[in-house]
XYZ file of C-alpha atoms in Angstrom:
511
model
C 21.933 31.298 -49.772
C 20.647 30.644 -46.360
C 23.294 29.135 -43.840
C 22.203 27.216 -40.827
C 23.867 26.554 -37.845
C 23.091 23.349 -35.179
C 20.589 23.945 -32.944
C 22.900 22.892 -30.105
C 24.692 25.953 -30.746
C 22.530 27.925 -28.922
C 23.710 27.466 -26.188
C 21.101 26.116 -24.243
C 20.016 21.733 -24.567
C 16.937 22.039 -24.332
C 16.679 23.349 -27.658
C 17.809 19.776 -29.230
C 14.426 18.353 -27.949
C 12.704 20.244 -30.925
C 14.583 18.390 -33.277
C 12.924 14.888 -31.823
C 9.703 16.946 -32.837
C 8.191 18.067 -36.338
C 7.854 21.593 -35.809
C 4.016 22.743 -35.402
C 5.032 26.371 -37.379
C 2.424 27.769 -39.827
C 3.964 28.614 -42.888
C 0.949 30.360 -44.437
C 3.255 33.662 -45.651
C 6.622 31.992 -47.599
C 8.652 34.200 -49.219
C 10.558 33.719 -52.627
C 13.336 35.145 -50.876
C 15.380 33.355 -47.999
C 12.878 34.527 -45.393
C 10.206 36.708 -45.284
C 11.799 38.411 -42.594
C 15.108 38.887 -41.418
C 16.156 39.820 -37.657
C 19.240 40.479 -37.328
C 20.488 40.009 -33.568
C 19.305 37.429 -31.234
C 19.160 39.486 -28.209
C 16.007 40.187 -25.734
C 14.671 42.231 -28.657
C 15.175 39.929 -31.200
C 13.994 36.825 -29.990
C 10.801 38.541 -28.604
C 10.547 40.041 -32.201
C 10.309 36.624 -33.446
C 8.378 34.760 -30.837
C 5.836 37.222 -31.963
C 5.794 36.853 -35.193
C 5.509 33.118 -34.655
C 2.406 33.701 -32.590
C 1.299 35.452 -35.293
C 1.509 32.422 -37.364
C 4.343 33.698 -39.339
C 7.554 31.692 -39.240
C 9.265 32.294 -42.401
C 11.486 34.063 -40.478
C 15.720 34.241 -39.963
C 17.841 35.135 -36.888
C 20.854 36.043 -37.912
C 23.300 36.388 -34.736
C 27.119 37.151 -34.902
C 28.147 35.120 -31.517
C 27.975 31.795 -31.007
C 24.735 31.367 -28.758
C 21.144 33.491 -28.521
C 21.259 36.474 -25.825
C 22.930 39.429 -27.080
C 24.323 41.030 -24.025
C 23.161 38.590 -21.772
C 26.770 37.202 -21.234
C 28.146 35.571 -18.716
C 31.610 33.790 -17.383
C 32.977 31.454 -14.940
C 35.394 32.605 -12.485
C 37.529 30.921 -9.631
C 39.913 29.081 -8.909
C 39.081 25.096 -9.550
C 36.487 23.846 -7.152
C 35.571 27.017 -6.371
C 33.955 28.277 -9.666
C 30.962 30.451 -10.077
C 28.724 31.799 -12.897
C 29.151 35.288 -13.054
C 27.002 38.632 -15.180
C 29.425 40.440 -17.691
C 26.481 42.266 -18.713
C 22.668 42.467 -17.381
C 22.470 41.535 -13.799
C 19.212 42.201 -11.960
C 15.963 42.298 -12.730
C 15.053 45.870 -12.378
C 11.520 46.892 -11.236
C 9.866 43.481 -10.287
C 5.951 43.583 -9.207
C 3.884 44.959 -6.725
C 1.382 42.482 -5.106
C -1.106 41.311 -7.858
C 0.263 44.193 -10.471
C 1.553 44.365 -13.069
C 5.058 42.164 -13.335
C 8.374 43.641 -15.329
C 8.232 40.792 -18.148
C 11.379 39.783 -17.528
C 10.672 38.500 -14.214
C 7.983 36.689 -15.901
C 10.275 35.193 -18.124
C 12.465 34.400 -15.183
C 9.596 32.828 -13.168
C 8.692 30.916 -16.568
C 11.958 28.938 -16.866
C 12.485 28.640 -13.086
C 15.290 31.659 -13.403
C 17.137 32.071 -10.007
C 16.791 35.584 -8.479
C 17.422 37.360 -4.944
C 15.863 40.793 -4.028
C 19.123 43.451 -3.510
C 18.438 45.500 -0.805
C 20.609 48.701 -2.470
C 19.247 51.023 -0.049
C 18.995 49.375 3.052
C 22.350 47.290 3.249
C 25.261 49.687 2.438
C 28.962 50.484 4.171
C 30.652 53.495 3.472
C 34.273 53.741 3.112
C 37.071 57.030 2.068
C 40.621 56.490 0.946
C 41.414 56.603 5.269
C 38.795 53.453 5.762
C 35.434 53.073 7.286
C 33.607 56.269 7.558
C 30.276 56.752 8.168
C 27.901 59.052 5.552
C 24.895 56.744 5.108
C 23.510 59.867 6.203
C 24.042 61.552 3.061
C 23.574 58.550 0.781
C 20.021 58.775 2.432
C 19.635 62.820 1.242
C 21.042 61.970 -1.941
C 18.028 59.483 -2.361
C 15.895 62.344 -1.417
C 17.516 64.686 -3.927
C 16.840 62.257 -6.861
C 13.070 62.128 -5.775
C 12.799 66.052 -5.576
C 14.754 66.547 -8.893
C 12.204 64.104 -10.454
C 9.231 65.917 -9.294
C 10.457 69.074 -10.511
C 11.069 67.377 -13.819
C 7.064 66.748 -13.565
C 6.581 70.099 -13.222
C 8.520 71.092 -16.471
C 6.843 68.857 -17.919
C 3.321 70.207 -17.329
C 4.112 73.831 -18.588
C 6.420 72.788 -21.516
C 9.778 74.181 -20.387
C 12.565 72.419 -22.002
C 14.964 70.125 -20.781
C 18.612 70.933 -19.520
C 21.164 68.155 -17.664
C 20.764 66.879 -14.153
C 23.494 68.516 -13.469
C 21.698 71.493 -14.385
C 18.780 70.162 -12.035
C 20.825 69.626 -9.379
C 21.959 72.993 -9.336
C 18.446 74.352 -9.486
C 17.126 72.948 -6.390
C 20.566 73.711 -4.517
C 21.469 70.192 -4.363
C 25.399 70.482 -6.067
C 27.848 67.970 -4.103
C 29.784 70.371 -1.890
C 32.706 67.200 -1.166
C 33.665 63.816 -2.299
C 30.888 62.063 0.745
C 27.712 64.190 -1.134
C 29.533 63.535 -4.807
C 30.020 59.673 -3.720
C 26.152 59.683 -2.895
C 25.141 61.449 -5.836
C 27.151 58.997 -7.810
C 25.748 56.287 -6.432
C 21.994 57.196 -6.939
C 22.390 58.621 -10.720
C 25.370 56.938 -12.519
C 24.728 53.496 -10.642
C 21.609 52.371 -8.914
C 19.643 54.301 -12.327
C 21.836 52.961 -13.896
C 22.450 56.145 -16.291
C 26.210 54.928 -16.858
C 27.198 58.612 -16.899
C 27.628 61.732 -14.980
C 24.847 63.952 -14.392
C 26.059 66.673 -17.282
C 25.882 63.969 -19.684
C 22.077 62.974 -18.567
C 18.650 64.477 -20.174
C 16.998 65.684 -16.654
C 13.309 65.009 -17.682
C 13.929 61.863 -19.666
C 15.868 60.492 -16.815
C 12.798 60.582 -14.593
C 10.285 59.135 -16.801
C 12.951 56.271 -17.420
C 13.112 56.205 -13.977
C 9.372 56.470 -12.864
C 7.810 54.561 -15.072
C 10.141 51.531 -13.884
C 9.909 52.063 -10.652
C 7.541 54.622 -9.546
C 3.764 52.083 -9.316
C 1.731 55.127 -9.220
C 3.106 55.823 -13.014
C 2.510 52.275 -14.360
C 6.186 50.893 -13.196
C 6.324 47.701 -11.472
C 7.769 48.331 -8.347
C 11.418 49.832 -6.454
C 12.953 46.356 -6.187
C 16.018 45.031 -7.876
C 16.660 41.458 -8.201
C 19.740 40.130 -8.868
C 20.095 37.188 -11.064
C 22.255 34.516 -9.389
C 21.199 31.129 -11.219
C 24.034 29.618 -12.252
C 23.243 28.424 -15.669
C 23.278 32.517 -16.429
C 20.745 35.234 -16.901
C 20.617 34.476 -20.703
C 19.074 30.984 -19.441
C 15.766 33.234 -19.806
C 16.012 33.989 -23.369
C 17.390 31.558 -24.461
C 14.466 29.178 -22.750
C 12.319 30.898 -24.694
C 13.793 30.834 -27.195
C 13.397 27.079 -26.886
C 9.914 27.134 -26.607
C 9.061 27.823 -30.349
C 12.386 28.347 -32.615
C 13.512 25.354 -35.137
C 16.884 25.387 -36.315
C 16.355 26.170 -39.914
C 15.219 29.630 -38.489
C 18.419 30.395 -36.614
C 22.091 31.624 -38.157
C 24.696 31.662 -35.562
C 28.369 33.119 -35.774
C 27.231 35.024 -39.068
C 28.590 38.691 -39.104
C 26.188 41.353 -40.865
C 28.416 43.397 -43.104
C 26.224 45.289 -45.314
C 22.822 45.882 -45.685
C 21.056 46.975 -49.267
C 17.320 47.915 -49.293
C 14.579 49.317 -50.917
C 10.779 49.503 -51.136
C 10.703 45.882 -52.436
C 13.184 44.400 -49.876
C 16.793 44.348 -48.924
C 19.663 41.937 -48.708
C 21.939 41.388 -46.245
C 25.593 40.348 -46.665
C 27.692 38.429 -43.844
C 31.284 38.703 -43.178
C 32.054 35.487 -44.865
C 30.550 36.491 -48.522
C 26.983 35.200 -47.810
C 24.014 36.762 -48.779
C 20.127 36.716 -47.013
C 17.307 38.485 -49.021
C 13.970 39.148 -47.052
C 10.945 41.310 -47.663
C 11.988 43.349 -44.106
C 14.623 42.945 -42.068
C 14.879 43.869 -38.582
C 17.748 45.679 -36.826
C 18.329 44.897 -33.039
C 21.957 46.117 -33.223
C 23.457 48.492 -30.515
C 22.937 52.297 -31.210
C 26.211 51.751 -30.980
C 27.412 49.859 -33.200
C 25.042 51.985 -35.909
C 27.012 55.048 -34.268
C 29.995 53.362 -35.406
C 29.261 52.387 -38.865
C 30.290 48.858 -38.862
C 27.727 47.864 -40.453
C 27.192 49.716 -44.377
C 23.596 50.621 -45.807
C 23.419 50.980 -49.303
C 21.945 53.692 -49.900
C 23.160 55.299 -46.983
C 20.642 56.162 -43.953
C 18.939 59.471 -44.869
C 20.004 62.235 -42.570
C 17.212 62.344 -40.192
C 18.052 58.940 -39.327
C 21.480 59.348 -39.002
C 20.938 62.692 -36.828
C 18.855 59.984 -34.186
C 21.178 57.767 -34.253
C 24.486 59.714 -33.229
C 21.938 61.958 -30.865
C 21.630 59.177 -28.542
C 24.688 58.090 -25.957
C 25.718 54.490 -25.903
C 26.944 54.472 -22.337
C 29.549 51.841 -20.928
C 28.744 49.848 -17.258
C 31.997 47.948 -16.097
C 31.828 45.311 -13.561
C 35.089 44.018 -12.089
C 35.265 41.148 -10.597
C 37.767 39.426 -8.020
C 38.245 36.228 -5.649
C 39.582 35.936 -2.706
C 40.958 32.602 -0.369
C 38.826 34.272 1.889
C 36.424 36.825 2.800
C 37.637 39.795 4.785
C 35.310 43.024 3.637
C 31.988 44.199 4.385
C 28.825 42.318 5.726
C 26.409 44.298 3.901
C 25.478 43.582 0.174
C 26.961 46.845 -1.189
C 29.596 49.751 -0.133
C 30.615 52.889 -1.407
C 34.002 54.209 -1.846
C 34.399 58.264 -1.821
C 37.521 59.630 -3.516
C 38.497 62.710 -4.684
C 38.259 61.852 -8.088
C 34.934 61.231 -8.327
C 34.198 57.739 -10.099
C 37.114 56.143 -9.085
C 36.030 52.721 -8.164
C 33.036 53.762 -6.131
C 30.301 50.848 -6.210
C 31.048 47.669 -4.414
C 29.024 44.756 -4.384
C 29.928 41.739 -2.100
C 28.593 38.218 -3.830
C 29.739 36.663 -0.927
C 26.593 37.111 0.898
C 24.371 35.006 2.225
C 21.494 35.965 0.081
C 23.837 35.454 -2.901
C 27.192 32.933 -3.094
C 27.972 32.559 0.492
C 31.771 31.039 0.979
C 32.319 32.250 -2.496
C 35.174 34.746 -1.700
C 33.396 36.877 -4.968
C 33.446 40.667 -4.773
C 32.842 43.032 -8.209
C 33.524 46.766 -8.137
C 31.762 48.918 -10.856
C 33.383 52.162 -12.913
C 30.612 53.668 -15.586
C 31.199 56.264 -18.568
C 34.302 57.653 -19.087
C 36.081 55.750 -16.397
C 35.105 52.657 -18.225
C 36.747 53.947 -21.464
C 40.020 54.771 -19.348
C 40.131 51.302 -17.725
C 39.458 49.850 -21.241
C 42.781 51.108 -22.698
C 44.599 49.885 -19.982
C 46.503 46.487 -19.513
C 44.643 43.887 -16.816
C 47.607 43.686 -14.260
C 47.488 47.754 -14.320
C 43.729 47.637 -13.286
C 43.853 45.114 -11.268
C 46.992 47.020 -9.539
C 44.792 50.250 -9.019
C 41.726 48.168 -7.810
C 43.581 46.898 -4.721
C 45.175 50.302 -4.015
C 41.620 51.082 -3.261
C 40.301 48.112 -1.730
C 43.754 48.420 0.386
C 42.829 51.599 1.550
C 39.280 50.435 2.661
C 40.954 48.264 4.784
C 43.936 50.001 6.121
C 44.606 47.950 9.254
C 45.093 44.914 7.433
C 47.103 43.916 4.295
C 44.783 42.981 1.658
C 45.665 40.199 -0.323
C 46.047 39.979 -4.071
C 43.089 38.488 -5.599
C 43.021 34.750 -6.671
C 41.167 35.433 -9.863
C 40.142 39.167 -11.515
C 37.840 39.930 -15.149
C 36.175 42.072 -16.571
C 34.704 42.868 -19.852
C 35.558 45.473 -22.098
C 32.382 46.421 -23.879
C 32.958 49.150 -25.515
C 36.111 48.173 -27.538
C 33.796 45.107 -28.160
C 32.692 45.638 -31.991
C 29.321 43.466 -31.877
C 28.111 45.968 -28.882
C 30.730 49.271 -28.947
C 29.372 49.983 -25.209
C 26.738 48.526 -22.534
C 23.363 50.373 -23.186
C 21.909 53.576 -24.251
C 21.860 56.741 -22.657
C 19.735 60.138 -23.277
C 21.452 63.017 -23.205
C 20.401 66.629 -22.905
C 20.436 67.117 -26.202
C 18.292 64.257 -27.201
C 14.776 65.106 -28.222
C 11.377 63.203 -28.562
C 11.533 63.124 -32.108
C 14.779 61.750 -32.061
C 13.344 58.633 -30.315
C 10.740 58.808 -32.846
C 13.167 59.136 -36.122
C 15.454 56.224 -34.006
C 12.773 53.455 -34.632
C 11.244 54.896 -37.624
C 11.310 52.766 -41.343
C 13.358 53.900 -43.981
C 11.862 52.425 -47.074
C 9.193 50.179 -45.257
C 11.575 47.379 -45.821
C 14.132 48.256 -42.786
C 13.038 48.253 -39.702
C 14.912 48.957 -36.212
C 14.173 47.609 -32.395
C 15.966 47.325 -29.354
C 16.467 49.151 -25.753
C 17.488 51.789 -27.259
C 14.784 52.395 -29.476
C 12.416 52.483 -26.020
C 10.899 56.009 -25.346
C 9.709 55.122 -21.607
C 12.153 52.267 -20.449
C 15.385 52.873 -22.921
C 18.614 51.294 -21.157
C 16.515 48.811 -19.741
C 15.986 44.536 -20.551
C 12.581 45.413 -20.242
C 13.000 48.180 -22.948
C 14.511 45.697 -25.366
C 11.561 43.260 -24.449
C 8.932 45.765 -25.530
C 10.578 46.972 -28.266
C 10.640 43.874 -29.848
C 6.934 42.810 -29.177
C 6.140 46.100 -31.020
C 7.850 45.355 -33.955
C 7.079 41.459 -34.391
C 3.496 42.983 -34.214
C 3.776 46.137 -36.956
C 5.721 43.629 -39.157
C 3.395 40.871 -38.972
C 0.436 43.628 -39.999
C 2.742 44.377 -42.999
C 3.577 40.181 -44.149
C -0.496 39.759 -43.561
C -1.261 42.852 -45.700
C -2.766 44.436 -47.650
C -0.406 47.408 -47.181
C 2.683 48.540 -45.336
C 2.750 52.110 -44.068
C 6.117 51.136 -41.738
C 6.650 53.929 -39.052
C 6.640 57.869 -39.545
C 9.378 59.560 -39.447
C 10.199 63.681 -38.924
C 12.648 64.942 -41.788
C 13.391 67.714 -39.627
C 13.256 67.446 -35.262
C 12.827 71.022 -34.730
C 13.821 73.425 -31.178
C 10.638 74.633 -29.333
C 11.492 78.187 -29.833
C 12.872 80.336 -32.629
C 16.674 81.107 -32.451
C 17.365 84.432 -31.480
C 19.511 84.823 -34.686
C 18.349 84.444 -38.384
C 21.949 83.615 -39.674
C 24.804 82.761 -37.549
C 27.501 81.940 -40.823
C 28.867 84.242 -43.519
């Protein structure tokens, strides 16, 4: 039985004006089951998913999404003291490769220009301080090597490419071209370009070195078909998830949404699958559509019945789900940096390095907002830990930046903990050295023609990214829609077995 949720419930008002309407949908491909098609998640990748489909004139279609509103990660909250509140980015923040000129635009800034999505270009190379545990000190110097370092490690990747060597870590690259941090300045630097501006969430051992630069170039790099080096950081105060959830909007009715409905178990089969929710219901569909986390697959909250066949499972615990903290505090006052960012070296590397001043006049000027970011396994520690204790070791460090002047405690201090979060177990994906092509492959393969899977992380070029999730789900809304109009469904192939490039150099290594 199909339960539907008020449209209001999305979480954005415009949607109630499609309720004054009869909805325009063509409903040329009904199902004797609840829906034709199921999508489970109404994130980026689910929502494009099903705009898609509608396009394609098919909109006997569910979303079935376990918050409360449409956006998946897209969360936001508002922090401050009263009178002094401000919408702030738990999750995706910028818009991350924009356009160059008259090319070709990241379609998330087209979705941003589309519903009049407030955005500011972060200058994260141009506008930086640089601090140590002793105060200001000056190594923008290095931060500017370290840029060049990522570029040469990238074009070496290129090379590698080209005569089919395989792939080791970036740490691995780093060491190749005699770029290893020698101190805490050059590992601060390093830090800064890999585990936060690319936004690879973890350390250079834990990142695939030639994956990492085709994520990378084909982002940012215009000469490889990315849109362009800019950042822009979303600052509209309704939230970042305004943009899906506009779109959203634009085309969903509110039979064809499901909020606050938990997917517990999902049974399939060449002739369909049903899907049971936390609370005993049940959806049947011809396909269904996973947009979940890798994640939260990793983590086997949800059950398949029959299980996943191994090659399936093998992609799915191959890939990293990595974890991107912001932490955010308010101040009476501002008293910090006049750039937009600054960089903290310590000894132990990753301990609070990445600030970001929102009190800016390109962002919320008098705002007294500053976030500092931890990534990967500091984000895990951090999560384990009680708010007052973080909060106590964030303004040992900010006190430290600022040694000639006693730093007051904060007014207001969050952050999110997304990895203990079940509906996400982490921030995005990650590919690790161990990750092959034809795990990406097996990742968003079929199993059964009925059970499809989408999302960022499912992206071979632009995994990690919004842009990722965006593409991922125009891809599948289209294959899907092939299979509702017919005649036959072939779904997506699949390798029973991803195979290493060479022989091992040992027929049996077990008794």
């Amino acid at each position: 039985m199909r339960r539907v949720h008020l449209a209001v419930l999305l979480g954005f008002a415009a949607f109630a004006e499609a309720l004054s309407s009869p909805s325009t949908a063509h409903n040329n491909h009904r199902s004797a089951k609840d829906a034709k098609v199921l999508i489970l998640g109404g994130g980026v990748a689910g929502v494009i998913a099903a705009r898609t489909l509608h396009r394609k004139g098919i909109d006997d279609f569910l979303i079935v999404e376990a918050r409360d509103e449409l956006g998946g990660r897209m969360q936001d909250y508002t922090i401050g003291v009263p009178g002094k509140q401000y919408t702030i980015e738990l999750g995706p923040n910028w818009i991350q490769g924009t356009q160059t000129g008259n090319g070709t635009a990241n379609p998330i800034l087209t979705l941003a220009r589309k519903h009049h999505v407030k955005n500011q270009y972060n200058d994260l190379d141009g506008s930086v301080t640089t601090y140590d545990y002793n105060g200001f000190k000056d190594y923008l110097n290095l931060l500017d090597t370290s840029l060049d370092q990522f570029t040469q490690v990238g074009a070496v990747a290129g090379g590698r490419v080209k005569t089919q060597q395989v792939d080791l870590s970036l740490q691995s690259a780093y060491g190749i071209i005699g770029a290893t941090p020698k101190n805490m300045y050059e590992a601060a630097c390093q830090y800064y370009q890999v585990d936060w501006v690319r936004e690879y969430a973890q350390a250079p051992d834990q990142n695939s070195w030639i994956a990492s630069a085709w994520n990378n170039n084909f982002t940012f790099d215009v000469d490889m078909g990315g849109f362009s080096d800019n950042n822009n950081l979303c600052i509209d105060q309704r939230g970042f998830k305004t943009i899906i959830q506009a779109e959203a909007a634009d085309f969903l009715q509110p039979e064809q949404v499901s909020l606050n409905s938990v997917v517990r178990t999902i049974a399939y089969s060449g002739d369909g699958a049903t899907v049971t929710l936390k609370n005993g219901t049940t959806l049947t569909a011809d396909y269904v559509l996973c947009t979940f986390s890798v994640g939260v697959l990793q983590y086997g909250d949800i059950a398949f019945e029959p299980a996943l066949p191994s090659w399936k499972i093998e992609a799915i615990q191959s890939m990293v789900m990595a974890t991107y903290t912001k932490i955010f505090l308010q101040f009476n006052e501002k008293f910090w940096f006049d750039t937009e960012m600054a960089i903290y070296a310590d000894k132990e590397r990753g301990r609070y390095p990445i600030w970001q001043s929102l009190d800016h006049v390109k962002f919320f000027p008098g705002s007294g907002l500053v976030f500092v970011t931890v990534t990967g396994d500091y984000s895990l520690r951090i999560e384990g830990m009680q708010d007052s204790d973080v909060q106590e070791e964030v303004m040992e460090v900010f006190q430290a930046m600022y040694p000639n002047i006693t730093v007051p405690d904060p007014v207001a201090f969050h952050f999110k903990r997304w990895h203990a979060d079940p509906l996400f177990r982490g921030s995005y994906s990650n590919w690790p050295p161990s990750f092959l092509p034809g795990h990406s492959e097996n990742l968003r393969a079929t199993v059964d023609k009925s059970l499809w899977f989408a999302g960022e992380a499912t992206s071979l070029k632009y995994y990690g990214f919004l842009h990722g999730a965006y593409f991922e789900g125009l891809n599948a809304g289209e294959e899907i829609a092939n299979c509702v109009e017919g005649p036959a469904c072939t779904g997506r192939e699949h390798l029973n077995s991803v195979v290493d490039a060479s022989p091992y150099p040992f027929v049996s290594i077990t008794p």
